[in-house]
Short mmCIF file of C-alpha atoms in Angstrom, two decimals:
data_model
loop_
_atom_site.label_atom_id
_atom_site.label_comp_id
_atom_site.label_asym_id
_atom_site.label_seq_id
_atom_site.Cartn_x
_atom_site.Cartn_y
_atom_site.Cartn_z
CA UNK T 270 -18.19 -37.60 2.43
CA UNK T 271 -16.72 -35.23 -0.28
CA UNK T 272 -17.03 -35.76 -3.93
CA UNK T 273 -13.30 -36.85 -4.44
CA UNK T 274 -13.63 -39.56 -1.91
CA UNK T 275 -16.92 -40.79 -3.47
CA UNK T 276 -15.39 -40.89 -6.95
CA UNK T 277 -12.32 -42.75 -5.72
CA UNK T 278 -14.55 -45.22 -3.79
CA UNK T 279 -16.66 -45.66 -7.00
CA UNK T 280 -13.50 -46.32 -9.04
CA UNK T 281 -12.35 -48.97 -6.45
CA UNK T 282 -15.75 -50.52 -6.30
CA UNK T 283 -15.96 -51.03 -10.14
CA UNK T 284 -12.93 -53.29 -10.08
CA UNK T 285 -15.16 -55.96 -8.32
CA UNK T 286 -18.60 -54.86 -9.32
CA UNK T 287 -18.64 -54.59 -13.01
CA UNK T 288 -22.21 -53.17 -13.36
CA UNK T 289 -22.03 -49.37 -13.06
CA UNK T 290 -25.63 -49.04 -11.48
CA UNK T 291 -24.79 -51.69 -8.81
CA UNK T 292 -21.41 -49.96 -8.02
CA UNK T 293 -23.13 -46.61 -7.72
CA UNK T 294 -25.80 -48.09 -5.41
CA UNK T 295 -23.19 -49.78 -3.30
CA UNK T 296 -21.26 -46.42 -2.99
CA UNK T 297 -24.40 -44.64 -2.12
CA UNK T 298 -25.23 -47.11 0.58
CA UNK T 299 -21.83 -46.86 2.12
CA UNK T 300 -22.16 -43.02 2.06
CA UNK T 301 -25.61 -43.27 3.69
CA UNK T 302 -24.28 -45.51 6.39
CA UNK T 303 -21.43 -43.26 7.26
CA UNK T 304 -23.69 -40.18 7.31
CA UNK T 305 -26.18 -41.99 9.51
CA UNK T 306 -23.39 -43.14 12.06
CA UNK T 307 -22.11 -39.65 12.03
CA UNK T 308 -25.51 -38.13 12.79
CA UNK T 309 -26.09 -40.60 15.56
CA UNK T 310 -22.65 -40.00 17.22
CA UNK T 311 -22.21 -36.32 16.66
CA UNK T 312 -24.03 -35.45 19.98
CA UNK T 313 -21.28 -37.37 21.77
CA UNK T 314 -18.43 -35.37 20.21
CA UNK T 315 -17.08 -32.26 21.75
CA UNK T 316 -16.19 -29.18 19.51
CA UNK T 317 -13.45 -26.69 20.45
CA UNK T 318 -16.08 -24.29 21.65
CA UNK T 319 -17.42 -26.96 24.00
CA UNK T 320 -14.01 -27.64 25.36
CA UNK T 321 -13.24 -23.97 25.83
CA UNK T 322 -16.50 -23.46 27.73
CA UNK T 323 -15.79 -26.46 29.92
CA UNK T 324 -12.18 -25.19 30.62
CA UNK T 325 -13.58 -21.79 31.66
CA UNK T 326 -16.20 -23.44 34.03
CA UNK T 327 -13.56 -25.74 35.54
CA UNK T 328 -11.15 -22.76 36.20
CA UNK T 329 -13.85 -20.75 37.65
CA UNK T 330 -14.89 -23.63 40.11
CA UNK T 331 -11.09 -24.22 41.05
CA UNK T 332 -10.89 -20.59 42.01
CA UNK T 333 -14.09 -20.62 43.99
CA UNK T 334 -13.04 -23.87 45.80
CA UNK T 335 -9.62 -22.24 46.62
CA UNK T 336 -11.27 -19.14 48.03
CA UNK T 337 -13.54 -21.16 50.17
CA UNK T 338 -10.66 -23.22 51.55
CA UNK T 339 -8.67 -19.94 52.16
CA UNK T 340 -11.67 -18.47 54.13
CA UNK T 341 -12.02 -21.78 56.10
CA UNK T 342 -8.33 -21.76 56.94
CA UNK T 343 -8.36 -18.12 58.09
CA UNK T 344 -11.61 -18.77 60.14
CA UNK T 345 -9.98 -21.86 61.77
CA UNK T 346 -6.78 -19.92 62.71
CA UNK T 347 -8.85 -17.11 64.16
CA UNK T 348 -11.00 -19.55 66.14
CA UNK T 349 -7.83 -21.20 67.52
CA UNK T 350 -6.28 -17.84 68.47
CA UNK T 351 -9.67 -16.72 70.12
CA UNK T 352 -9.88 -20.02 71.99
CA UNK T 353 -6.27 -19.59 73.28
CA UNK T 354 -6.84 -16.02 74.41
CA UNK T 355 -9.74 -16.85 76.67
#
């Protein structure tokens, strides 16, 4: 959480918590909770780099599967032609 957000949160908190120390502690606990949740969940988030790597792997696999299908079709056609000629 950045400083501007923390300051604004502190200002809003002081409207219902008049004690400055308690308001500061309240804001600190909120920041701590947010930071903890982010640290726990960041392993499940994908970055742009992760998405780019995944896209390149998927594209590579698509081309490989297409090539294998093409070879299988050509092989099947050749086998049918060979069978018909005998």
